[in-house]
PDB file of C-alpha atoms in Angstrom:
ATOM      1  CA  MET A 225      26.164  46.779 116.899  1.00  0.00           C
ATOM      2  CA  ARG A 226      24.891  44.633 113.864  1.00  0.00           C
ATOM      3  CA  HIS A 227      26.741  41.447 113.508  1.00  0.00           C
ATOM      4  CA  GLY A 228      29.180  40.644 110.493  1.00  0.00           C
ATOM      5  CA  GLU A 229      28.888  39.050 107.178  1.00  0.00           C
ATOM      6  CA  VAL A 230      27.164  36.272 106.982  1.00  0.00           C
ATOM      7  CA  HIS A 231      27.625  32.548 105.194  1.00  0.00           C
ATOM      8  CA  ASN A 232      24.349  32.823 103.074  1.00  0.00           C
ATOM      9  CA  PRO A 233      25.521  31.126  99.736  1.00  0.00           C
ATOM     10  CA  ASP A 234      21.909  30.390  98.355  1.00  0.00           C
ATOM     11  CA  GLY A 235      21.010  34.182  99.039  1.00  0.00           C
ATOM     12  CA  LEU A 236      18.098  33.250 101.321  1.00  0.00           C
ATOM     13  CA  LEU A 237      16.193  35.899 103.983  1.00  0.00           C
ATOM     14  CA  TYR A 238      17.480  33.679 106.782  1.00  0.00           C
ATOM     15  CA  GLY A 239      15.584  35.487 109.727  1.00  0.00           C
ATOM     16  CA  ARG A 240      15.195  33.766 112.962  1.00  0.00           C
ATOM     17  CA  LEU A 241      16.213  29.909 111.028  1.00  0.00           C
ATOM     18  CA  PRO A 242      19.324  28.679 113.163  1.00  0.00           C
ATOM     19  CA  GLY A 243      22.483  27.605 111.493  1.00  0.00           C
ATOM     20  CA  TYR A 244      23.751  30.755 110.171  1.00  0.00           C
ATOM     21  CA  HIS A 245      27.032  31.634 110.781  1.00  0.00           C
ATOM     22  CA  LEU A 246      29.347  34.207 110.233  1.00  0.00           C
ATOM     23  CA  SER A 247      31.802  34.203 107.009  1.00  0.00           C
ATOM     24  CA  GLU A 248      35.094  34.281 107.232  1.00  0.00           C
ATOM     25  CA  LEU A 249      35.256  37.823 106.187  1.00  0.00           C
ATOM     26  CA  GLY A 250      32.427  38.208 108.490  1.00  0.00           C
ATOM     27  CA  ARG A 251      34.553  37.146 111.334  1.00  0.00           C
ATOM     28  CA  LYS A 252      37.425  39.441 110.429  1.00  0.00           C
ATOM     29  CA  MET A 253      34.916  42.534 111.117  1.00  0.00           C
ATOM     30  CA  ALA A 254      34.095  41.116 114.165  1.00  0.00           C
ATOM     31  CA  GLU A 255      37.475  41.486 115.297  1.00  0.00           C
ATOM     32  CA  ARG A 256      38.432  44.450 113.783  1.00  0.00           C
ATOM     33  CA  VAL A 257      35.602  45.724 115.759  1.00  0.00           C
ATOM     34  CA  ALA A 258      36.766  44.047 119.074  1.00  0.00           C
ATOM     35  CA  GLU A 259      40.122  46.072 118.565  1.00  0.00           C
ATOM     36  CA  HIS A 260      38.461  49.051 117.357  1.00  0.00           C
ATOM     37  CA  LEU A 261      36.355  48.907 120.868  1.00  0.00           C
ATOM     38  CA  ALA A 262      39.665  47.420 123.314  1.00  0.00           C
ATOM     39  CA  PRO A 263      40.371  50.928 124.798  1.00  0.00           C
ATOM     40  CA  ARG A 264      36.560  51.565 125.804  1.00  0.00           C
ATOM     41  CA  ASP A 265      35.326  50.860 129.222  1.00  0.00           C
ATOM     42  CA  ILE A 266      33.276  48.411 128.458  1.00  0.00           C
ATOM     43  CA  THR A 267      31.351  46.358 131.660  1.00  0.00           C
ATOM     44  CA  GLN A 268      28.647  44.551 129.344  1.00  0.00           C
ATOM     45  CA  VAL A 269      28.868  42.315 126.523  1.00  0.00           C
ATOM     46  CA  ILE A 270      25.282  41.267 125.095  1.00  0.00           C
ATOM     47  CA  ALA A 271      24.212  39.358 122.344  1.00  0.00           C
ATOM     48  CA  SER A 272      20.706  38.191 120.282  1.00  0.00           C
ATOM     49  CA  PRO A 273      20.911  34.168 120.662  1.00  0.00           C
ATOM     50  CA  LEU A 274      20.871  33.639 116.794  1.00  0.00           C
ATOM     51  CA  GLU A 275      24.369  32.441 116.028  1.00  0.00           C
ATOM     52  CA  ARG A 276      25.853  35.198 113.851  1.00  0.00           C
ATOM     53  CA  ALA A 277      25.157  37.655 116.434  1.00  0.00           C
ATOM     54  CA  GLN A 278      26.748  35.697 119.072  1.00  0.00           C
ATOM     55  CA  GLU A 279      29.778  35.093 117.263  1.00  0.00           C
ATOM     56  CA  THR A 280      30.327  38.673 116.570  1.00  0.00           C
ATOM     57  CA  ALA A 281      30.340  39.345 119.727  1.00  0.00           C
ATOM     58  CA  THR A 282      32.432  36.782 121.186  1.00  0.00           C
ATOM     59  CA  PRO A 283      35.689  38.622 120.675  1.00  0.00           C
ATOM     60  CA  ILE A 284      34.507  41.883 122.056  1.00  0.00           C
ATOM     61  CA  ALA A 285      33.525  39.883 125.280  1.00  0.00           C
ATOM     62  CA  LYS A 286      37.230  38.175 125.148  1.00  0.00           C
ATOM     63  CA  ALA A 287      38.811  41.269 124.878  1.00  0.00           C
ATOM     64  CA  HIS A 288      37.510  42.664 127.845  1.00  0.00           C
ATOM     65  CA  GLY A 289      37.596  39.428 130.059  1.00  0.00           C
ATOM     66  CA  LEU A 290      33.848  39.384 130.084  1.00  0.00           C
ATOM     67  CA  ASP A 291      31.102  36.115 129.675  1.00  0.00           C
ATOM     68  CA  LEU A 292      29.089  36.793 126.931  1.00  0.00           C
ATOM     69  CA  GLY A 293      25.260  37.385 127.447  1.00  0.00           C
ATOM     70  CA  THR A 294      22.360  36.653 126.057  1.00  0.00           C
ATOM     71  CA  ASP A 295      18.993  38.667 125.666  1.00  0.00           C
ATOM     72  CA  ALA A 296      16.327  37.234 123.186  1.00  0.00           C
ATOM     73  CA  ARG A 297      14.891  41.154 122.958  1.00  0.00           C
ATOM     74  CA  LEU A 298      18.044  41.481 120.962  1.00  0.00           C
ATOM     75  CA  ILE A 299      16.881  38.839 118.174  1.00  0.00           C
ATOM     76  CA  GLU A 300      16.071  39.583 114.494  1.00  0.00           C
ATOM     77  CA  ALA A 301      12.446  40.920 113.332  1.00  0.00           C
ATOM     78  CA  ASP A 302      10.353  37.690 112.605  1.00  0.00           C
ATOM     79  CA  ASN A 303       9.318  38.090 108.641  1.00  0.00           C
ATOM     80  CA  VAL A 304       6.951  35.814 106.738  1.00  0.00           C
ATOM     81  CA  PHE A 305       9.605  35.190 103.800  1.00  0.00           C
ATOM     82  CA  GLN A 306      12.052  33.580 106.086  1.00  0.00           C
ATOM     83  CA  GLY A 307      13.556  30.758 104.111  1.00  0.00           C
ATOM     84  CA  LYS A 308      12.934  32.127 100.917  1.00  0.00           C
ATOM     85  CA  THR A 309      14.600  34.299  98.587  1.00  0.00           C
ATOM     86  CA  PHE A 310      13.318  37.476  98.610  1.00  0.00           C
ATOM     87  CA  GLY A 311      15.527  40.184  96.546  1.00  0.00           C
ATOM     88  CA  VAL A 312      15.893  42.005  93.529  1.00  0.00           C
ATOM     89  CA  GLY A 313      15.181  40.128  89.586  1.00  0.00           C
ATOM     90  CA  ASP A 314      14.158  36.898  91.757  1.00  0.00           C
ATOM     91  CA  GLY A 315       9.862  37.595  90.772  1.00  0.00           C
ATOM     92  CA  ALA A 316       8.615  37.547  94.257  1.00  0.00           C
ATOM     93  CA  LEU A 317       6.891  40.263  93.944  1.00  0.00           C
ATOM     94  CA  ARG A 318       5.157  39.158  90.929  1.00  0.00           C
ATOM     95  CA  ASN A 319       4.352  35.858  92.864  1.00  0.00           C
ATOM     96  CA  PRO A 320       0.768  36.141  94.032  1.00  0.00           C
ATOM     97  CA  ASP A 321       1.083  33.881  96.954  1.00  0.00           C
ATOM     98  CA  ASN A 322       3.527  36.904  98.368  1.00  0.00           C
ATOM     99  CA  TRP A 323       0.825  39.483  97.510  1.00  0.00           C
ATOM    100  CA  LYS A 324      -1.096  39.413 100.503  1.00  0.00           C
ATOM    101  CA  HIS A 325       1.767  39.691 102.714  1.00  0.00           C
ATOM    102  CA  LEU A 326       2.302  43.557 101.233  1.00  0.00           C
ATOM    103  CA  VAL A 327      -0.716  45.128 101.775  1.00  0.00           C
ATOM    104  CA  ASN A 328       0.514  47.261 104.936  1.00  0.00           C
ATOM    105  CA  PRO A 329       4.267  48.496 104.552  1.00  0.00           C
ATOM    106  CA  PHE A 330       3.055  50.708 107.576  1.00  0.00           C
ATOM    107  CA  ARG A 331       3.076  47.830 110.337  1.00  0.00           C
ATOM    108  CA  PRO A 332       4.544  46.128 108.519  1.00  0.00           C
ATOM    109  CA  SER A 333       2.005  43.128 107.176  1.00  0.00           C
ATOM    110  CA  TRP A 334       4.917  40.679 106.374  1.00  0.00           C
ATOM    111  CA  GLY A 335       6.553  40.868 109.471  1.00  0.00           C
ATOM    112  CA  GLU A 336       7.053  41.359 113.439  1.00  0.00           C
ATOM    113  CA  PRO A 337       5.090  45.131 114.113  1.00  0.00           C
ATOM    114  CA  TYR A 338       7.441  47.821 114.203  1.00  0.00           C
ATOM    115  CA  VAL A 339       6.140  48.912 117.641  1.00  0.00           C
ATOM    116  CA  ASP A 340       6.890  45.657 119.075  1.00  0.00           C
ATOM    117  CA  GLN A 341      10.678  45.820 117.678  1.00  0.00           C
ATOM    118  CA  VAL A 342      11.258  49.073 119.472  1.00  0.00           C
ATOM    119  CA  VAL A 343       9.619  47.770 122.544  1.00  0.00           C
ATOM    120  CA  ARG A 344      11.584  44.472 123.186  1.00  0.00           C
ATOM    121  CA  MET A 345      14.760  46.811 121.812  1.00  0.00           C
ATOM    122  CA  MET A 346      14.006  49.674 124.240  1.00  0.00           C
ATOM    123  CA  GLY A 347      13.582  46.760 126.897  1.00  0.00           C
ATOM    124  CA  ALA A 348      17.168  45.878 125.983  1.00  0.00           C
ATOM    125  CA  LEU A 349      18.629  48.847 125.939  1.00  0.00           C
ATOM    126  CA  ASN A 350      17.808  50.105 129.073  1.00  0.00           C
ATOM    127  CA  ALA A 351      18.211  46.916 130.294  1.00  0.00           C
ATOM    128  CA  ALA A 352      21.890  46.980 129.733  1.00  0.00           C
ATOM    129  CA  LYS A 353      22.089  50.712 130.754  1.00  0.00           C
ATOM    130  CA  ASP A 354      21.065  49.591 134.291  1.00  0.00           C
ATOM    131  CA  ALA A 355      23.790  46.825 134.087  1.00  0.00           C
ATOM    132  CA  ALA A 356      26.550  49.000 133.096  1.00  0.00           C
ATOM    133  CA  ARG A 357      25.433  52.231 134.801  1.00  0.00           C
ATOM    134  CA  GLY A 358      28.570  54.583 134.389  1.00  0.00           C
ATOM    135  CA  HIS A 359      30.469  52.488 132.183  1.00  0.00           C
ATOM    136  CA  GLU A 360      28.990  51.010 128.818  1.00  0.00           C
ATOM    137  CA  ALA A 361      27.799  48.019 127.188  1.00  0.00           C
ATOM    138  CA  VAL A 362      27.848  46.706 123.668  1.00  0.00           C
ATOM    139  CA  LEU A 363      24.408  44.838 122.198  1.00  0.00           C
ATOM    140  CA  VAL A 364      24.651  42.793 119.049  1.00  0.00           C
ATOM    141  CA  SER A 365      21.304  42.515 117.174  1.00  0.00           C
ATOM    142  CA  HIS A 366      20.259  42.990 113.830  1.00  0.00           C
ATOM    143  CA  GLN A 367      19.927  45.600 111.659  1.00  0.00           C
ATOM    144  CA  LEU A 368      15.883  46.110 111.151  1.00  0.00           C
ATOM    145  CA  PRO A 369      15.805  46.331 115.106  1.00  0.00           C
ATOM    146  CA  ILE A 370      18.847  48.530 115.163  1.00  0.00           C
ATOM    147  CA  TRP A 371      17.002  50.666 112.445  1.00  0.00           C
ATOM    148  CA  ILE A 372      13.824  51.016 114.234  1.00  0.00           C
ATOM    149  CA  VAL A 373      14.708  51.789 117.749  1.00  0.00           C
ATOM    150  CA  ARG A 374      17.483  54.226 116.129  1.00  0.00           C
ATOM    151  CA  SER A 375      14.242  55.575 114.393  1.00  0.00           C
ATOM    152  CA  TYR A 376      12.292  55.727 117.274  1.00  0.00           C
ATOM    153  CA  VAL A 377      14.838  57.471 119.346  1.00  0.00           C
ATOM    154  CA  GLU A 378      15.355  60.346 116.371  1.00  0.00           C
ATOM    155  CA  ARG A 379      12.016  60.649 116.498  1.00  0.00           C
ATOM    156  CA  ARG A 380      11.417  59.538 112.593  1.00  0.00           C
ATOM    157  CA  ARG A 381       8.664  57.253 111.638  1.00  0.00           C
ATOM    158  CA  LEU A 382       9.075  53.975 111.623  1.00  0.00           C
ATOM    159  CA  TRP A 383       8.053  52.876 107.692  1.00  0.00           C
ATOM    160  CA  HIS A 384      10.641  53.354 105.895  1.00  0.00           C
ATOM    161  CA  ASP A 385      12.571  52.281 102.427  1.00  0.00           C
ATOM    162  CA  PRO A 386      14.830  49.259 103.325  1.00  0.00           C
ATOM    163  CA  ARG A 387      17.592  50.489 100.879  1.00  0.00           C
ATOM    164  CA  LYS A 388      18.084  53.720 102.929  1.00  0.00           C
ATOM    165  CA  ARG A 389      19.294  52.503 106.730  1.00  0.00           C
ATOM    166  CA  GLN A 390      22.196  53.465 107.813  1.00  0.00           C
ATOM    167  CA  CYS A 391      23.325  50.190 109.537  1.00  0.00           C
ATOM    168  CA  THR A 392      25.998  48.066 107.541  1.00  0.00           C
ATOM    169  CA  LEU A 393      27.164  44.911 108.186  1.00  0.00           C
ATOM    170  CA  ALA A 394      29.381  45.850 111.765  1.00  0.00           C
ATOM    171  CA  SER A 395      28.501  49.033 112.183  1.00  0.00           C
ATOM    172  CA  LEU A 396      28.011  50.669 115.466  1.00  0.00           C
ATOM    173  CA  THR A 397      24.748  52.845 116.380  1.00  0.00           C
ATOM    174  CA  SER A 398      25.453  54.267 119.759  1.00  0.00           C
ATOM    175  CA  PHE A 399      23.083  55.317 122.699  1.00  0.00           C
ATOM    176  CA  THR A 400      24.325  57.973 125.053  1.00  0.00           C
ATOM    177  CA  TYR A 401      22.429  58.064 128.708  1.00  0.00           C
ATOM    178  CA  LEU A 402      22.590  60.549 130.787  1.00  0.00           C
ATOM    179  CA  GLY A 403      20.840  59.391 133.920  1.00  0.00           C
ATOM    180  CA  ASP A 404      17.926  57.167 132.579  1.00  0.00           C
ATOM    181  CA  LYS A 405      17.347  59.622 129.433  1.00  0.00           C
ATOM    182  CA  ILE A 406      18.840  59.043 126.111  1.00  0.00           C
ATOM    183  CA  VAL A 407      20.646  62.377 125.154  1.00  0.00           C
ATOM    184  CA  SER A 408      22.502  61.378 121.326  1.00  0.00           C
ATOM    185  CA  VAL A 409      22.882  58.892 119.035  1.00  0.00           C
ATOM    186  CA  GLY A 410      25.922  58.397 117.053  1.00  0.00           C
ATOM    187  CA  TYR A 411      26.849  55.999 114.133  1.00  0.00           C
ATOM    188  CA  SER A 412      30.369  54.544 113.104  1.00  0.00           C
ATOM    189  CA  GLU A 413      31.858  52.167 111.024  1.00  0.00           C
ATOM    190  CA  PRO A 414      34.841  50.686 111.847  1.00  0.00           C
ATOM    191  CA  ALA A 415      35.108  47.593 109.454  1.00  0.00           C
ATOM    192  CA  ILE A 416      33.633  49.595 106.812  1.00  0.00           C
ATOM    193  CA  ASP A 417      37.046  49.021 104.392  1.00  0.00           C
ATOM    194  CA  LEU A 418      35.857  45.127 104.868  1.00  0.00           C
ATOM    195  CA  VAL A 419      31.982  45.134 103.853  1.00  0.00           C
ATOM    196  CA  PRO A 420      31.468  44.757 100.254  1.00  0.00           C
ATOM    197  CA  ALA A 421      30.518  47.447  98.126  1.00  0.00           C
ATOM    198  CA  HIS A 422      27.231  46.345  97.166  1.00  0.00           C
ATOM    199  CA  LEU A 423      26.195  45.485 100.719  1.00  0.00           C
ATOM    200  CA  ARG A 424      27.027  49.184 102.239  1.00  0.00           C
ATOM    201  CA  ALA A 425      24.484  51.754 103.313  1.00  0.00           C
ATOM    202  CA  GLY A 426      23.182  53.271 100.466  1.00  0.00           C
ATOM    203  CA  ALA A 427      24.130  50.800  97.798  1.00  0.00           C
ATOM    204  CA  LYS A 428      21.978  49.961  95.085  1.00  0.00           C
ATOM    205  CA  PRO A 429      20.233  46.676  94.740  1.00  0.00           C
ATOM    206  CA  GLN A 430      22.381  44.260  92.187  1.00  0.00           C
ATOM    207  CA  LYS A 431      20.196  41.707  89.997  1.00  0.00           C
ATOM    208  CA  GLY A 432      21.511  38.226  89.439  1.00  0.00           C
ATOM    209  CA  ALA A 433      21.444  35.040  91.425  1.00  0.00           C
ATOM    210  CA  GLU A 434      24.986  35.026  91.587  1.00  0.00           C
ATOM    211  CA  VAL A 435      24.582  38.338  94.103  1.00  0.00           C
ATOM    212  CA  GLN A 436      25.512  36.709  97.520  1.00  0.00           C
ATOM    213  CA  GLY A 437      23.945  39.683  99.360  1.00  0.00           C
ATOM    214  CA  LYS A 438      20.649  39.942  98.296  1.00  0.00           C
ATOM    215  CA  ALA A 439      19.286  38.814 101.169  1.00  0.00           C
ATOM    216  CA  PHE A 440      20.781  41.510 102.726  1.00  0.00           C
ATOM    217  CA  GLY A 441      22.700  40.411 105.469  1.00  0.00           C
ATOM    218  CA  ALA A 442      19.950  40.655 107.823  1.00  0.00           C
TER     219      ALA A 442
END
């Protein structure tokens, strides 16, 4: 699961920075997904250590009477632009100081290698599979690591256009195992009616400093 909407009035790419919590809308998203998952046979709820993921996972764990676990492998991807604005119309791509970080979109040169994200996310998935064998587990993570591990499982290239990720706020990307092998991948959006239109999958980026979602709610 991807976390819910974050309170980010300055439009920063917050990455792994502490102190970024769910907005009121984000909390509603988390509650909605908890209600959606209430009938499921969930025996493990595990989240990234970042506040937004922990807060998203909490109502799910509570609904199932479970303690919330933490797995650092679910954390957001590292990014050199963390703590800065980096969106449409803010001049980031015209700043020469940033160019050295943009030379290789295949690795990528601006952050944690895609391959490293696959390794840690697959490790987290397999650990949860073992802990919940015969049942279900919910892992709460972040858009880029979720999309990268899904791309790996579905045998797509890892480099991609971020605007085309299918991983909306509070969405569920589901991996079904048969024994120790992933046999299917699913995707659903239980809280889509709560997601602002400009933050939905496939939405066109918006210009202007007043667009709070320009850091993509990562």
